[in-house]
mmCIF file with all atom_site columns, C-alpha atoms in Angstrom:
data_model
loop_
_atom_site.group_PDB
_atom_site.id
_atom_site.type_symbol
_atom_site.label_atom_id
_atom_site.label_alt_id
_atom_site.label_comp_id
_atom_site.label_asym_id
_atom_site.label_entity_id
_atom_site.label_seq_id
_atom_site.pdbx_PDB_ins_code
_atom_site.Cartn_x
_atom_site.Cartn_y
_atom_site.Cartn_z
_atom_site.occupancy
_atom_site.B_iso_or_equiv
_atom_site.pdbx_formal_charge
_atom_site.auth_seq_id
_atom_site.auth_comp_id
_atom_site.auth_asym_id
_atom_site.auth_atom_id
_atom_site.pdbx_PDB_model_num
ATOM 1  C CA . UNK M 1 1  ? 104.292 121.333 120.467 1.00 0.00 ? 1  UNK M CA 1
ATOM 2  C CA . UNK M 1 2  ? 101.061 123.274 121.338 1.00 0.00 ? 2  UNK M CA 1
ATOM 3  C CA . UNK M 1 3  ? 97.391  121.602 121.727 1.00 0.00 ? 3  UNK M CA 1
ATOM 4  C CA . UNK M 1 4  ? 94.419  122.977 121.841 1.00 0.00 ? 4  UNK M CA 1
ATOM 5  C CA . UNK M 1 5  ? 92.482  122.284 124.895 1.00 0.00 ? 5  UNK M CA 1
ATOM 6  C CA . UNK M 1 6  ? 89.167  122.682 123.542 1.00 0.00 ? 6  UNK M CA 1
ATOM 7  C CA . UNK M 1 7  ? 89.912  120.280 120.676 1.00 0.00 ? 7  UNK M CA 1
ATOM 8  C CA . UNK M 1 8  ? 91.064  117.571 123.448 1.00 0.00 ? 8  UNK M CA 1
ATOM 9  C CA . UNK M 1 9  ? 87.785  118.316 125.460 1.00 0.00 ? 9  UNK M CA 1
ATOM 10 C CA . UNK M 1 10 ? 85.470  117.433 122.628 1.00 0.00 ? 10 UNK M CA 1
ATOM 11 C CA . UNK M 1 11 ? 87.802  114.167 121.836 1.00 0.00 ? 11 UNK M CA 1
ATOM 12 C CA . UNK M 1 12 ? 87.338  113.477 125.703 1.00 0.00 ? 12 UNK M CA 1
ATOM 13 C CA . UNK M 1 13 ? 84.152  115.073 127.025 1.00 0.00 ? 13 UNK M CA 1
ATOM 14 C CA . UNK M 1 14 ? 84.700  113.449 130.913 1.00 0.00 ? 14 UNK M CA 1
ATOM 15 C CA . UNK M 1 15 ? 87.915  115.354 130.866 1.00 0.00 ? 15 UNK M CA 1
ATOM 16 C CA . UNK M 1 16 ? 87.347  117.569 133.461 1.00 0.00 ? 16 UNK M CA 1
ATOM 17 C CA . UNK M 1 17 ? 89.506  120.509 133.429 1.00 0.00 ? 17 UNK M CA 1
ATOM 18 C CA . UNK M 1 18 ? 92.602  121.703 131.638 1.00 0.00 ? 18 UNK M CA 1
ATOM 19 C CA . UNK M 1 19 ? 95.020  121.404 134.832 1.00 0.00 ? 19 UNK M CA 1
ATOM 20 C CA . UNK M 1 20 ? 93.896  118.098 135.731 1.00 0.00 ? 20 UNK M CA 1
ATOM 21 C CA . UNK M 1 21 ? 94.751  117.004 131.602 1.00 0.00 ? 21 UNK M CA 1
ATOM 22 C CA . UNK M 1 22 ? 98.835  119.185 132.567 1.00 0.00 ? 22 UNK M CA 1
ATOM 23 C CA . UNK M 1 23 ? 99.377  117.195 135.517 1.00 0.00 ? 23 UNK M CA 1
ATOM 24 C CA . UNK M 1 24 ? 98.451  113.422 133.819 1.00 0.00 ? 24 UNK M CA 1
ATOM 25 C CA . UNK M 1 25 ? 100.475 114.136 131.333 1.00 0.00 ? 25 UNK M CA 1
ATOM 26 C CA . UNK M 1 26 ? 103.346 115.648 133.223 1.00 0.00 ? 26 UNK M CA 1
ATOM 27 C CA . UNK M 1 27 ? 103.283 112.701 136.152 1.00 0.00 ? 27 UNK M CA 1
ATOM 28 C CA . UNK M 1 28 ? 102.892 109.789 133.289 1.00 0.00 ? 28 UNK M CA 1
ATOM 29 C CA . UNK M 1 29 ? 104.099 110.376 129.766 1.00 0.00 ? 29 UNK M CA 1
ATOM 30 C CA . UNK M 1 30 ? 105.465 114.089 128.754 1.00 0.00 ? 30 UNK M CA 1
ATOM 31 C CA . UNK M 1 31 ? 106.693 117.434 129.954 1.00 0.00 ? 31 UNK M CA 1
ATOM 32 C CA . UNK M 1 32 ? 103.667 119.495 129.707 1.00 0.00 ? 32 UNK M CA 1
ATOM 33 C CA . UNK M 1 33 ? 102.717 123.108 130.935 1.00 0.00 ? 33 UNK M CA 1
ATOM 34 C CA . UNK M 1 34 ? 99.920  125.399 130.594 1.00 0.00 ? 34 UNK M CA 1
ATOM 35 C CA . UNK M 1 35 ? 100.256 128.075 127.593 1.00 0.00 ? 35 UNK M CA 1
ATOM 36 C CA . UNK M 1 36 ? 98.597  131.247 127.138 1.00 0.00 ? 36 UNK M CA 1
ATOM 37 C CA . UNK M 1 37 ? 94.345  130.939 126.752 1.00 0.00 ? 37 UNK M CA 1
ATOM 38 C CA . UNK M 1 38 ? 92.966  127.563 125.941 1.00 0.00 ? 38 UNK M CA 1
ATOM 39 C CA . UNK M 1 39 ? 96.304  126.266 124.604 1.00 0.00 ? 39 UNK M CA 1
ATOM 40 C CA . UNK M 1 40 ? 99.049  123.609 126.641 1.00 0.00 ? 40 UNK M CA 1
ATOM 41 C CA . UNK M 1 41 ? 102.105 123.088 125.321 1.00 0.00 ? 41 UNK M CA 1
ATOM 42 C CA . UNK M 1 42 ? 104.021 119.058 125.587 1.00 0.00 ? 42 UNK M CA 1
ATOM 43 C CA . UNK M 1 43 ? 107.169 118.609 125.015 1.00 0.00 ? 43 UNK M CA 1
ATOM 44 C CA . UNK M 1 44 ? 107.705 115.205 122.819 1.00 0.00 ? 44 UNK M CA 1
ATOM 45 C CA . UNK M 1 45 ? 110.963 113.100 122.745 1.00 0.00 ? 45 UNK M CA 1
ATOM 46 C CA . UNK M 1 46 ? 111.729 112.074 119.463 1.00 0.00 ? 46 UNK M CA 1
ATOM 47 C CA . UNK M 1 47 ? 110.768 108.517 120.022 1.00 0.00 ? 47 UNK M CA 1
ATOM 48 C CA . UNK M 1 48 ? 106.972 109.186 120.578 1.00 0.00 ? 48 UNK M CA 1
ATOM 49 C CA . UNK M 1 49 ? 106.493 112.093 117.722 1.00 0.00 ? 49 UNK M CA 1
ATOM 50 C CA . UNK M 1 50 ? 104.626 109.603 115.481 1.00 0.00 ? 50 UNK M CA 1
ATOM 51 C CA . UNK M 1 51 ? 102.391 108.237 117.665 1.00 0.00 ? 51 UNK M CA 1
ATOM 52 C CA . UNK M 1 52 ? 101.493 111.780 120.011 1.00 0.00 ? 52 UNK M CA 1
ATOM 53 C CA . UNK M 1 53 ? 102.203 114.377 117.590 1.00 0.00 ? 53 UNK M CA 1
ATOM 54 C CA . UNK M 1 54 ? 98.431  115.353 117.074 1.00 0.00 ? 54 UNK M CA 1
ATOM 55 C CA . UNK M 1 55 ? 95.471  116.162 118.749 1.00 0.00 ? 55 UNK M CA 1
ATOM 56 C CA . UNK M 1 56 ? 94.347  112.235 118.762 1.00 0.00 ? 56 UNK M CA 1
ATOM 57 C CA . UNK M 1 57 ? 97.607  111.225 119.697 1.00 0.00 ? 57 UNK M CA 1
ATOM 58 C CA . UNK M 1 58 ? 97.384  113.272 122.983 1.00 0.00 ? 58 UNK M CA 1
ATOM 59 C CA . UNK M 1 59 ? 93.590  112.707 123.524 1.00 0.00 ? 59 UNK M CA 1
ATOM 60 C CA . UNK M 1 60 ? 94.287  108.777 123.144 1.00 0.00 ? 60 UNK M CA 1
ATOM 61 C CA . UNK M 1 61 ? 97.348  108.961 125.491 1.00 0.00 ? 61 UNK M CA 1
ATOM 62 C CA . UNK M 1 62 ? 95.350  111.221 128.282 1.00 0.00 ? 62 UNK M CA 1
ATOM 63 C CA . UNK M 1 63 ? 92.231  108.631 128.213 1.00 0.00 ? 63 UNK M CA 1
ATOM 64 C CA . UNK M 1 64 ? 94.743  105.412 128.776 1.00 0.00 ? 64 UNK M CA 1
ATOM 65 C CA . UNK M 1 65 ? 96.356  107.804 131.573 1.00 0.00 ? 65 UNK M CA 1
ATOM 66 C CA . UNK M 1 66 ? 93.108  108.915 133.149 1.00 0.00 ? 66 UNK M CA 1
ATOM 67 C CA . UNK M 1 67 ? 90.757  105.760 132.139 1.00 0.00 ? 67 UNK M CA 1
ATOM 68 C CA . UNK M 1 68 ? 88.395  107.410 130.189 1.00 0.00 ? 68 UNK M CA 1
#
């Protein structure tokens, strides 16, 4: 599923860069990879689809991982 880094950045202003977000998600929660432009792609498992299939869900997960 593709997500907008710019929207995540608006939800988490203290986030440094897209690479930091992708690495944190990959190491702690989901498989994430860079996509063209300001997007990134996240592979969500079926059991996490209900809470992480939105920009709010990914921002909440990133905030918990990065301590923001």
